Coordinates of C-alpha atoms and ligand atoms in Angstrom, one line a residue:
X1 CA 0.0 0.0 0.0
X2 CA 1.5 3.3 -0.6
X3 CA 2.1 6.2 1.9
X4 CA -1.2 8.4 1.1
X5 CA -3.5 5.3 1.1
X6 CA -2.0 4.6 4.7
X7 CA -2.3 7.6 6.0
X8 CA -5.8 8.2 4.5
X9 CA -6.8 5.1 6.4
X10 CA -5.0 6.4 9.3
X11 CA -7.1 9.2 9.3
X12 CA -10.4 8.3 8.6
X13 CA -10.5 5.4 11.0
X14 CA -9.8 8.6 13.9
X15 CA -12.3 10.9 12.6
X16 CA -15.2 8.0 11.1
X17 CA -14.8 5.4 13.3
X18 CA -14.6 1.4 12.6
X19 CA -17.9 1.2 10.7
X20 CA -16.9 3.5 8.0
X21 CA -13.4 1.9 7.2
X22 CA -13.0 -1.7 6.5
X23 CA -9.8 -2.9 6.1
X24 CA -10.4 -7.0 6.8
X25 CA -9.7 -8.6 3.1
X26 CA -12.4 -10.6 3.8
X27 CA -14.6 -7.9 4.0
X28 CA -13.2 -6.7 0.9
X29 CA -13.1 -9.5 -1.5
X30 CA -16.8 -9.7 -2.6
X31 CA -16.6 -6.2 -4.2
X32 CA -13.4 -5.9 -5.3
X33 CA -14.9 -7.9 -9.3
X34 CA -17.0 -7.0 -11.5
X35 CA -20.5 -8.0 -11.5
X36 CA -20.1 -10.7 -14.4
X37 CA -16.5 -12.0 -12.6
X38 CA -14.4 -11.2 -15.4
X39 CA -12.6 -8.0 -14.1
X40 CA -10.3 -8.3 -10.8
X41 CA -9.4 -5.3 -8.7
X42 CA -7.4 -4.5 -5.5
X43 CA -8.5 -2.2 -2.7
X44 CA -6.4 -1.6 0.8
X45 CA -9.9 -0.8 2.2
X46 CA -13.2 -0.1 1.6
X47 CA -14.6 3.3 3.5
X48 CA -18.6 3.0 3.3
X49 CA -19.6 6.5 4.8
X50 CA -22.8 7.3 6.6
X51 CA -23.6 10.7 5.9
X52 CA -22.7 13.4 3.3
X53 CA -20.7 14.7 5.9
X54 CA -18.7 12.0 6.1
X55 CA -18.3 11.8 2.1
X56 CA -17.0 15.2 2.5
X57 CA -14.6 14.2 4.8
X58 CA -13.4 11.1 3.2
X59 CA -12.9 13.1 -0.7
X60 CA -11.0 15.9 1.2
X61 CA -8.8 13.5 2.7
X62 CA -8.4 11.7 -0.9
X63 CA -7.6 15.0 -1.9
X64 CA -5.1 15.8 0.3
X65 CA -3.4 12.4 -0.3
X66 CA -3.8 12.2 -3.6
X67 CA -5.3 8.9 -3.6
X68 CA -7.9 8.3 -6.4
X69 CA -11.4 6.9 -4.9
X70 CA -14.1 4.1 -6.5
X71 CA -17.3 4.9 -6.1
X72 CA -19.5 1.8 -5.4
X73 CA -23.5 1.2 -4.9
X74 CA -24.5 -2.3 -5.4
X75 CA -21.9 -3.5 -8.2
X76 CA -24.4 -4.7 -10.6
X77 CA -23.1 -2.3 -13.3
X78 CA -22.4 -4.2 -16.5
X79 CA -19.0 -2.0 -17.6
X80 CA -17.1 -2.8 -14.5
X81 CA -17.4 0.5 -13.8
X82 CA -17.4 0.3 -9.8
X83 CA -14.2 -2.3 -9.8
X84 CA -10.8 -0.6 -8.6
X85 CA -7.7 -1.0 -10.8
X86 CA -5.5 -4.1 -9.8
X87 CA -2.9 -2.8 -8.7
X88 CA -4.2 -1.5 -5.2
X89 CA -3.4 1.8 -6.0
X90 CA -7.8 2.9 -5.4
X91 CA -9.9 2.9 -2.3
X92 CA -13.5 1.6 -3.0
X93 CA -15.8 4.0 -1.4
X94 CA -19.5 2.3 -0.9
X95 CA -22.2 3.9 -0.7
X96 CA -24.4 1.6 0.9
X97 CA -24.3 2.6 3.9
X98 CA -26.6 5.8 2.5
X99 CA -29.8 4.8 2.4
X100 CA -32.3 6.6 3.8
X101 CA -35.1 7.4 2.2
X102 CA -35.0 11.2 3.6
X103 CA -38.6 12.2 2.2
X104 CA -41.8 10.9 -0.4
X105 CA -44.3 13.0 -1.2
X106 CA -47.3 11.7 -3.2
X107 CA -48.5 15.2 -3.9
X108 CA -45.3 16.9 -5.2
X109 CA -44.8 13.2 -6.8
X110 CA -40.8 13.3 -5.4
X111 CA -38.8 11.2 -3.6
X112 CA -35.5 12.4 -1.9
X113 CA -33.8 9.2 -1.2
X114 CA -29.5 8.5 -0.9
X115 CA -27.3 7.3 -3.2
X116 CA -27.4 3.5 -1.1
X117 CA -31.3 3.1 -1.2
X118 CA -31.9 -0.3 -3.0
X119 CA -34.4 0.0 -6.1
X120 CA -36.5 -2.1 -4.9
X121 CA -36.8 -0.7 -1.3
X122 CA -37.4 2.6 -3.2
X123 CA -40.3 0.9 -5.5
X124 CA -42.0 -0.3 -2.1
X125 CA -41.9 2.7 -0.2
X126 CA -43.7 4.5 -3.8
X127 CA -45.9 1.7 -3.5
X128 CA -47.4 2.2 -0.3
X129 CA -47.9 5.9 -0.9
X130 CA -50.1 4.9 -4.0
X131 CA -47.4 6.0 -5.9
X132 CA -44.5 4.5 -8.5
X133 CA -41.0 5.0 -9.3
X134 CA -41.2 3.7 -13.0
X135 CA -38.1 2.7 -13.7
X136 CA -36.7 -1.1 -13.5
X137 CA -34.5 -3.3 -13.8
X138 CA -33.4 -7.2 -13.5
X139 CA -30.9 -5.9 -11.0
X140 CA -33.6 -3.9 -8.8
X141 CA -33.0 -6.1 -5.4
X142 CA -29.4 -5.0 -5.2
X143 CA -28.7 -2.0 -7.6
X144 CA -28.9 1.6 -5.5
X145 CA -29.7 4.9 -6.5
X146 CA -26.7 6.2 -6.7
X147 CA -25.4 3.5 -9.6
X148 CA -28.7 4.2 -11.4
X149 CA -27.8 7.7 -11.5
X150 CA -24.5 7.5 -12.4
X151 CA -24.6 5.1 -14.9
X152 CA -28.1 6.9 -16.2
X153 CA -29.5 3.4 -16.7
X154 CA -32.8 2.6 -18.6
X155 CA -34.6 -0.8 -18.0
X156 CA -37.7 -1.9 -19.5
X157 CA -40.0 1.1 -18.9
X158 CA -38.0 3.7 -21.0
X159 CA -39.9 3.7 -23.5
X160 CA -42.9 5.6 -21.7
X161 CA -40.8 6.9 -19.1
X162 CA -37.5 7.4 -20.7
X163 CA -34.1 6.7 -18.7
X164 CA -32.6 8.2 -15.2
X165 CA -31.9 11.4 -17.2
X166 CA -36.0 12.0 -17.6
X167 CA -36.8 10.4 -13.9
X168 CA -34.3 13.2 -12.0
X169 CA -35.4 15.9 -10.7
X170 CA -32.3 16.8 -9.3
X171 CA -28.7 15.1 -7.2
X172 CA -26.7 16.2 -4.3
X173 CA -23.5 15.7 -4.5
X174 CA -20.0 15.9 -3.4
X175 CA -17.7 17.6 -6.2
X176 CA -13.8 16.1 -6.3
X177 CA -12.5 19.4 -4.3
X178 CA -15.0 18.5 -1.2
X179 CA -18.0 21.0 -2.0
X180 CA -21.5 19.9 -2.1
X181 CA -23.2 20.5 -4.8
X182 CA -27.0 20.4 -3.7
X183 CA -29.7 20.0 -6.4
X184 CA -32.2 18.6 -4.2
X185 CA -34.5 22.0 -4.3
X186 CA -37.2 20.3 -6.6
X187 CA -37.3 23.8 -8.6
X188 CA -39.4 22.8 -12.1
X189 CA -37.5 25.7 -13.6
X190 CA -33.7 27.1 -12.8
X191 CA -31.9 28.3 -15.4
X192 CA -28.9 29.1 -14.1
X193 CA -26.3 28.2 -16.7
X194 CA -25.1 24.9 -17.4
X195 CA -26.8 21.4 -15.4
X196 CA -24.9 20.1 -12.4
X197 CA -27.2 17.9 -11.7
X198 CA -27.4 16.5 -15.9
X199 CA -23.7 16.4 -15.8
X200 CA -23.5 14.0 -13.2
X201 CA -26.0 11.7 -14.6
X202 CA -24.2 9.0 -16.0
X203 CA -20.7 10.7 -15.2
X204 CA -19.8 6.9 -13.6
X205 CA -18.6 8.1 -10.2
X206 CA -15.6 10.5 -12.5
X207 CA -16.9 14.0 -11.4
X208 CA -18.0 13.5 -8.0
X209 CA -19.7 11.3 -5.1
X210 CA -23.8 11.0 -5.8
X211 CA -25.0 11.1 -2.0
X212 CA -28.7 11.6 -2.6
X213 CA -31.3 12.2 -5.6
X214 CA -34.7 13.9 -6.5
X215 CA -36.6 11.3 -8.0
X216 CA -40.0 11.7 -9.9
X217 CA -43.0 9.3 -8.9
X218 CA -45.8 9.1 -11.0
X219 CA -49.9 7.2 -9.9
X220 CA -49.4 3.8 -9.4
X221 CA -50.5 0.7 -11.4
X222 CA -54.5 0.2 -11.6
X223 CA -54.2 -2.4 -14.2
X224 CA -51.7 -4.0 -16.8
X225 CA -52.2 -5.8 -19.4
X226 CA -49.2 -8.3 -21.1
X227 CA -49.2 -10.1 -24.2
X228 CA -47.3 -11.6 -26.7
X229 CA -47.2 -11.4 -30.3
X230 CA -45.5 -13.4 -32.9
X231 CA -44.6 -11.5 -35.9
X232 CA -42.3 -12.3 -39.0
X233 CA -39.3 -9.9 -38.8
X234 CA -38.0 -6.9 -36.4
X235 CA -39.8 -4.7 -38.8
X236 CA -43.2 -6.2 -38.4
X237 CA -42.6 -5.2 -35.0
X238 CA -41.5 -1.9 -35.6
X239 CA -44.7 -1.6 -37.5
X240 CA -47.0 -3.1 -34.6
X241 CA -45.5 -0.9 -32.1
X242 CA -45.9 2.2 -34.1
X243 CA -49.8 0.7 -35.1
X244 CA -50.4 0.8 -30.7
X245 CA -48.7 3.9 -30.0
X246 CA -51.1 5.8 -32.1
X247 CA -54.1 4.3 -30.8
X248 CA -53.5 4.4 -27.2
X249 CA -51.1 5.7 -24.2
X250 CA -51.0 2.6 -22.3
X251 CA -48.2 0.8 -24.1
X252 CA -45.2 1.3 -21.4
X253 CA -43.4 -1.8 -22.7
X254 CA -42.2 -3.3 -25.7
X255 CA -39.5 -5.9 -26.3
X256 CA -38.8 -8.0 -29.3
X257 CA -37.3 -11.4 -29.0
X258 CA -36.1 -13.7 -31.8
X259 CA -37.1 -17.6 -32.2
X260 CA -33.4 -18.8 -30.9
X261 CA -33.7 -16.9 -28.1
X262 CA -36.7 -18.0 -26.9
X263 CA -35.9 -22.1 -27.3
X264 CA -32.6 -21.4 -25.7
X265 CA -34.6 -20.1 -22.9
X266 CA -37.0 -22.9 -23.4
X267 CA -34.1 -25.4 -23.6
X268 CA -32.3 -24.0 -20.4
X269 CA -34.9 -22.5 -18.2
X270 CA -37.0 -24.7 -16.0
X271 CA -40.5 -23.7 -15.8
X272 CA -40.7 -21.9 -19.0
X273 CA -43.2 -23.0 -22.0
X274 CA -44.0 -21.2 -25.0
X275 CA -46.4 -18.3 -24.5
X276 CA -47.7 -19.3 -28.4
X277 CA -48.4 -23.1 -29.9
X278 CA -47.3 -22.1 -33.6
X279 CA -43.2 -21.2 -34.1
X280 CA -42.6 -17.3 -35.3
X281 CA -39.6 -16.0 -36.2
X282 CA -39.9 -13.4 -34.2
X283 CA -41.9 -11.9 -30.8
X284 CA -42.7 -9.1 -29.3
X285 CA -43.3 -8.8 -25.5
X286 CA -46.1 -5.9 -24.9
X287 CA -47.2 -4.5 -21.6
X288 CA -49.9 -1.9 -21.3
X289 CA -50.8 -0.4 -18.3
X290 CA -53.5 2.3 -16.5
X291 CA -53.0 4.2 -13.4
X292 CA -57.1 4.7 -14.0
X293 CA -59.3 2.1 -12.4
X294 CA -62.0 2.9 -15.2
X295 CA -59.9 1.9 -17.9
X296 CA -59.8 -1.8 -19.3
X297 CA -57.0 -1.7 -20.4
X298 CA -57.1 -5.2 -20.9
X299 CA -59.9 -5.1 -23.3
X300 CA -58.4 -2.5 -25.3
X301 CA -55.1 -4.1 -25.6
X302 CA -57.2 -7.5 -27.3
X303 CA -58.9 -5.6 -29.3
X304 CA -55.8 -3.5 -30.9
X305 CA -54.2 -6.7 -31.5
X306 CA -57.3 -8.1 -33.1
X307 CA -57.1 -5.1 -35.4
X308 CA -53.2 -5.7 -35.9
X309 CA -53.9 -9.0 -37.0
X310 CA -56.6 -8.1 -39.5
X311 CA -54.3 -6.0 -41.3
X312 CA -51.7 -8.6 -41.6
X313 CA -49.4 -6.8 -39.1
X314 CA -48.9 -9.5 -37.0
X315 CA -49.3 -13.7 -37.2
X316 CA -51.1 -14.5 -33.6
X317 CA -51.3 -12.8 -29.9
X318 CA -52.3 -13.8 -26.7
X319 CA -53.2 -11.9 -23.7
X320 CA -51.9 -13.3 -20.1
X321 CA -55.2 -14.6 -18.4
X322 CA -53.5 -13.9 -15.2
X323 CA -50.9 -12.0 -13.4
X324 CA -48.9 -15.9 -13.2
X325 CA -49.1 -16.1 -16.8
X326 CA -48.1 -11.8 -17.2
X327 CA -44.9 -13.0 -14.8
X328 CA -44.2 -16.2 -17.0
X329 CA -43.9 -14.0 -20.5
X330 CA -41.7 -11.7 -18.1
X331 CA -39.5 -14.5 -17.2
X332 CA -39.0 -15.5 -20.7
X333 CA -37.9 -12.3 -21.8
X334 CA -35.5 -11.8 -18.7
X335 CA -34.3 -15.1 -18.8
X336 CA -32.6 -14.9 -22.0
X337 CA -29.1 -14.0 -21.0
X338 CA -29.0 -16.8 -18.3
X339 CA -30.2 -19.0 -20.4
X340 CA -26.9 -18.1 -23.4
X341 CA -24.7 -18.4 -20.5
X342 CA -25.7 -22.3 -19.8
X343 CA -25.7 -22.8 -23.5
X344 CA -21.8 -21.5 -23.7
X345 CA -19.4 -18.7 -24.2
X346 CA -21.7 -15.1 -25.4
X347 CA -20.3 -12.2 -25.6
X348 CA -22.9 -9.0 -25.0
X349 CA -23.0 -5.8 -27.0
X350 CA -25.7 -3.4 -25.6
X351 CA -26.2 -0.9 -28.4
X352 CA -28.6 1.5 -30.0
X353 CA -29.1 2.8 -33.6
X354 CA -32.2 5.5 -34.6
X355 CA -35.4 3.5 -33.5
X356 CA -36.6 3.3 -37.6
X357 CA -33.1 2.1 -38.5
X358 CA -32.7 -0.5 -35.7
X359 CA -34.8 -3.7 -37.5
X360 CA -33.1 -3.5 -40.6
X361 CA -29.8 -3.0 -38.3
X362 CA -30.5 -6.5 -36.2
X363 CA -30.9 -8.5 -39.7
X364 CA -28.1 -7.1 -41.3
X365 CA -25.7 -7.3 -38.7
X366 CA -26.7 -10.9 -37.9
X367 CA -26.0 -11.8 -41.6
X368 CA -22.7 -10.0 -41.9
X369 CA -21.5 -11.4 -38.3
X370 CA -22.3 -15.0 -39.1
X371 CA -20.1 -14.5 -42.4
X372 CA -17.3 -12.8 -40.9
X373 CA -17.2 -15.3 -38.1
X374 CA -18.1 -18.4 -39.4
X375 CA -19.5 -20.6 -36.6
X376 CA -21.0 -17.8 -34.6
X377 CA -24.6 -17.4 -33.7
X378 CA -25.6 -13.8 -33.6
X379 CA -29.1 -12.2 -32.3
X380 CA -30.7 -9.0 -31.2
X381 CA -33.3 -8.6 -27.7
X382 CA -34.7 -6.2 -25.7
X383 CA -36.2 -2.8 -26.2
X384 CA -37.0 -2.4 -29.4
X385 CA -38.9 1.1 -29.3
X386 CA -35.8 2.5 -27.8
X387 CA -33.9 1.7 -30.7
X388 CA -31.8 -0.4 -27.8
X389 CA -31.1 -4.1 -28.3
X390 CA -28.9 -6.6 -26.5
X391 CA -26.9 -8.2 -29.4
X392 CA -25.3 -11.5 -28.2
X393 CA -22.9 -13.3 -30.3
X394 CA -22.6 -16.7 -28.9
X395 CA -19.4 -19.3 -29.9
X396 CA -21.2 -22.2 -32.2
X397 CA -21.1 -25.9 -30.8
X398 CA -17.6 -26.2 -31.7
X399 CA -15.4 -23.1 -30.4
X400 CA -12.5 -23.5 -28.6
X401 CA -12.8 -23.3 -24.5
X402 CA -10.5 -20.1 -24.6
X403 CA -13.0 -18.5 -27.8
X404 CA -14.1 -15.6 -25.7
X405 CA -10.6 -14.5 -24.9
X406 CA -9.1 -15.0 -28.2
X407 CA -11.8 -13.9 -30.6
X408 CA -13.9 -11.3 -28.6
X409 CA -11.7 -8.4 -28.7
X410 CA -12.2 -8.6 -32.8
X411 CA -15.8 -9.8 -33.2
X412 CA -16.4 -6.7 -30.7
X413 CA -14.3 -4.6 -33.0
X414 CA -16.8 -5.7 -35.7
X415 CA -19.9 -4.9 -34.3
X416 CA -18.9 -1.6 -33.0
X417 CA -17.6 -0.3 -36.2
X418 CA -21.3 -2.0 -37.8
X419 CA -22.8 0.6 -35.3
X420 CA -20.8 3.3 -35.4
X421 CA -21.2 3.2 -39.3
X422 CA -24.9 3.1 -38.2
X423 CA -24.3 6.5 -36.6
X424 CA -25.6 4.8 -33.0
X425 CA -24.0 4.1 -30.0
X426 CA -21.3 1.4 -28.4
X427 CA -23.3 1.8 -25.2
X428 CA -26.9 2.7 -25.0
X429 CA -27.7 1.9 -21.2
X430 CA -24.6 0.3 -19.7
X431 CA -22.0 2.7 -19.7
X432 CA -18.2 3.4 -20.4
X433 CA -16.9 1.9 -17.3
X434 CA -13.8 0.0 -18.1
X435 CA -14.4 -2.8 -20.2
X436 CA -15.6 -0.3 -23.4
X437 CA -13.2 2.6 -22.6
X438 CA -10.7 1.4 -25.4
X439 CA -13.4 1.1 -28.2
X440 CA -14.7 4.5 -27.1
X441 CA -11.6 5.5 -27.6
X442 CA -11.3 4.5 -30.8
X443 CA -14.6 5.3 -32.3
X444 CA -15.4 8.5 -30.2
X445 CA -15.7 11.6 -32.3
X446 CA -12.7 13.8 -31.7
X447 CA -15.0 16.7 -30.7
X448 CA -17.0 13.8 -28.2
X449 CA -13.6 13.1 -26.6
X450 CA -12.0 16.9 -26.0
X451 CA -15.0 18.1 -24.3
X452 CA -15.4 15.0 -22.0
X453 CA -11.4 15.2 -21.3
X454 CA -12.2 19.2 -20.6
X455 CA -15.0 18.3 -18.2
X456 CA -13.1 16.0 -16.0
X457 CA -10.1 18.0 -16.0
X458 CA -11.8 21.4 -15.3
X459 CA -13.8 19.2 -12.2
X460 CA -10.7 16.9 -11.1
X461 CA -7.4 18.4 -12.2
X462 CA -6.2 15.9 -9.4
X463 CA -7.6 12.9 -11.1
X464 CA -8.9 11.7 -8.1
X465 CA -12.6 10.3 -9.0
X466 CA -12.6 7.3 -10.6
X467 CA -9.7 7.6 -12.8
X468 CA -9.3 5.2 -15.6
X469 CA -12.9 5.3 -15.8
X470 CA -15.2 6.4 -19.0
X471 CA -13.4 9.5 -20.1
X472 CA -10.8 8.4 -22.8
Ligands
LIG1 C1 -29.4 -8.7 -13.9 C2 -29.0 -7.3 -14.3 C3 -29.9 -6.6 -15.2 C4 -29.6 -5.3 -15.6 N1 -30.5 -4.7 -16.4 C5 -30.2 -3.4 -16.8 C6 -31.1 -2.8 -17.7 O1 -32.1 -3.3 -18.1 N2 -30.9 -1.5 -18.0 C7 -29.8 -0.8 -17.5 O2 -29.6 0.4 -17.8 N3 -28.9 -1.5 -16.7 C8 -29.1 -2.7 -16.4 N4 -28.2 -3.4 -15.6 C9 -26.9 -2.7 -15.2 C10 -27.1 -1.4 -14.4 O3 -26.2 -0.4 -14.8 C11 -27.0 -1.5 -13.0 O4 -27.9 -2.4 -12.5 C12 -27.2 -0.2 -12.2 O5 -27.4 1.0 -12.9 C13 -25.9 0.0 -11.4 O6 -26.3 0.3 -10.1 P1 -25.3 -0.1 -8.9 O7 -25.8 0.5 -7.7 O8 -25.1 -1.6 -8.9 O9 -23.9 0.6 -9.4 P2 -22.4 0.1 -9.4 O10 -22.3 -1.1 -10.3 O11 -21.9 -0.1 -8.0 O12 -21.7 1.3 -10.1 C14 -21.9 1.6 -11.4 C15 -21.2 2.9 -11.8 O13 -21.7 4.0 -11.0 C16 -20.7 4.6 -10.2 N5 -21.4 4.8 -8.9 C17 -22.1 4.0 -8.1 N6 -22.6 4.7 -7.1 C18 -22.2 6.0 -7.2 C19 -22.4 7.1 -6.4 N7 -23.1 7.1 -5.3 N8 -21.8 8.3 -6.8 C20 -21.0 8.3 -7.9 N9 -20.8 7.2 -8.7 C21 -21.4 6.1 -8.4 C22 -19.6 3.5 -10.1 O14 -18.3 4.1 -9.8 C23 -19.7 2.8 -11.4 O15 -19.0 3.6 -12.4 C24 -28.4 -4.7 -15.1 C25 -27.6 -5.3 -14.3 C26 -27.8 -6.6 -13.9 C27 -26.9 -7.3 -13.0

């Protein structure tokens, strides 16, 4: 351990007591990888404050030692964003100590809760209020508000609700040189000068310490309505999508999955049967819902499809009789990367093109990935209307044990350059972290990359917030 680190310790064990600063390796070791176990760090100790106060404290004295800190919440994040550097030179700080929720308020439809509140603890609290916080995720029983933020995740609700970014109101926060920055005033309009709060959404823990955010509810859930729909190709889905949207509000949800997907799931995943008897080559997961007790939604939804089918738009639907059945379409659609892990070596590419571009995108890039990479089984999932899909290429039967380490790098290299070509995104909800800081590097528009590198320099000229982190 170097000098500073010690002496940091040192002086936060005196001034924050045994609680805040863990030093067993023990107590270390569970956070010290990456949520998918593939990137290793190294911490001398892991400081997990109490108070903003106390995150004050600990970024002054990282300051003064010049020793660079790790933000942590419940390292779920998917970019190994929260995972020190290996050589010991970081000290994690986590946040989950932080998490209170300091105020809900079904009339002003806010929250105010810190940067360690659990999703789903938030989502219950909402819920008993009559309220909602919109936004989730498969990582809601351990992911905290403070990763959320900072990674500006998105989830299956965007579509209606849009990501982090749209559920803010605003962040308090402790800036690299110790100052709070406190955006918690729940002002509709403040116009003075750039965002603080916008800037640290998604900043990955690299331009200060989230302690606590404004977060907006909205009426609870009176009624949803799920179904799936088999269709012929992403952009029959496209087309049914846009067909609901302009005949009703209700639509909140809408994933597509292909025919491999779902009999991997089928194959892998006990429990699971086909929500439709004939094969389609391709599905679409739909929720509806109503915060409106008068509304059937239900009824609406059936009727819609009906329609859809009549015009050819679709090849057959069905409705989930019950909230079991709702829960087992669910399961299918959230099953899917599990069930590619059991099946072998995947490697995961969350990306987004323009929403009218993305169907053609997912064909084409299958094609021209299974030619490049002969063996390889590409496909496309997830969110669909948020021109965001999860596209998986998984090593055929017959790849090598070591496939991942020796081809990934390139058949990453190849879908990133299809997308970039595309004129979308290497990460649409996942981040920078560490894992795509090279090929942001590489494909980031010169303009892109000054301005980020101006940012975190003009907010950390010590580098002491996450470094190594998302800025290239
Ligand atoms: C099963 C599963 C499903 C998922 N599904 C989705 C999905 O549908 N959509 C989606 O967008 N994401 C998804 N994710 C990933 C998602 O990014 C995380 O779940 C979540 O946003 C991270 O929260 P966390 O508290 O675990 O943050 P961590 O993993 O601990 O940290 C993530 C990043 O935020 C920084 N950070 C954390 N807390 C703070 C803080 N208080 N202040 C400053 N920086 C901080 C860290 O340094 C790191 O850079 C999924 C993850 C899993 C495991």
């Amino acid at each position: 351990m170097n000098e500073g680190a010690a002496q940091l310790i040192e002086q936060a064990s005196r001034t924050l007591g045994p609680k805040a600063v863990i030093t067993d390796p023990r107590d270390i070791e569970p956070w010290i990888s990456d949520w998918r176990g593939r990137i290793h760090g190294a911490s001398p100790a892991l400081l997990a404050p109490s108070s903003t106060e106390e995150v004050v404290e600990i970024v002054k004295l990282a300051a003064e030692h010049r020793v660079p800190l790790v933000p942590q919440g419940g390292n779920t994040g998917m970019s190994a964003g929260a995972t020190p550097p290996a050589d010991g030179s970081a000290i994690l700080l986590s946040m989950r100590r932080m998490n209170r929720i300091r105020s809900i308020d079904a009339e002003d439809h806010l929250a105010i809760a810190e940067a360690g509140v659990v999703l789903a603890t938030l989502h219950e609290a909402a819920h008993e209020i009559g309220m909602r916080f919109p936004l989730t995720l498969g990582a809601r029983g351990s992911c905290t508000i403070g990763g959320l933020t900072s990674t500006n995740a998105g989830g299956t609700q965007v579509l209606k609700f849009g990501t982090m970014r749209a559920l803010v109101a605003g962040v308090e926060a402790v800036l690299p040189d110790g100052s709070i920055h406190n955006g918690l005033s729940g002002l509709k309009k403040d116009n003075r000068g750039y965002s603080i709060d916008q800037l640290l959404i998604g900043a990955e823990g690299t331009l200060g310490v989230v302690t606590a955010v404004a977060l907006r509810l909205v009426p609870a859930i009176a009624a949803r309505a799920v179904a799936w729909a088999g269709v012929e190709s992403p952009m029959r889905a496209l087309d049914l999508l846009r067909f609901l949207e302009v005949r009703t509000h209700s639509i909140e949800g809408f994933e597509i999955v292909p025919r491999d997907s779902l009999e991997l799931v089928l194959k892998h995943v006990p429990g699971t049967r086909p929500p439709l008897s004939a094969e389609h080559a391709w599905h679409a997961l739909i929720e509806a819902t109503t915060p409106d007790d008068d509304v059937d939604v239900s009824g609406e939804l059936e009727r819609l499809l009906g329609l859809a089918l009549e015009q050819g738009i679709l090849g057959d639907a069905v409705i989930a009789s019950s909230e079991a059945q709702a829960e087992a379409f669910w399961k299918i659609r959230d099953s899917i990367s599990e069930a590619e892990r059991a099946e072998g070596q995947t490697l995961a590419h969350d990306i987004s093109v323009a929403v009218p571009e993305m169907p053609r995108f997912v064909v084409d890039a299958k094609e021209q990935i299974e030619r490049a990479f002969p063996g390889v089984i590409a496909s496309g999932f997830g969110h669909l209307g948020d021109g965001n899909i999860h596209f998986h290429v998984r090593a055929g039967g017959h790849a090598a044990p070591d496939w991942y380490d020796a081809e990934g790098a390139q058949i990453t290299r190849f879908v990133d350059d299809l997308v970039t070509a595309a004129g979308g995104s290497i990460s649409a909800e996942h981040g920078i972290g560490q894992l795509k800081r090279a090929e942001f590097a590489r494909l980031a528009e010169p303009g892109r990359v000054h301005a980020l590198r101006a940012i975190k320099h003009a907010l950390d000229p010590l580098g002491i917030m996450n470094p190594g982190k998302l800025v290239p």
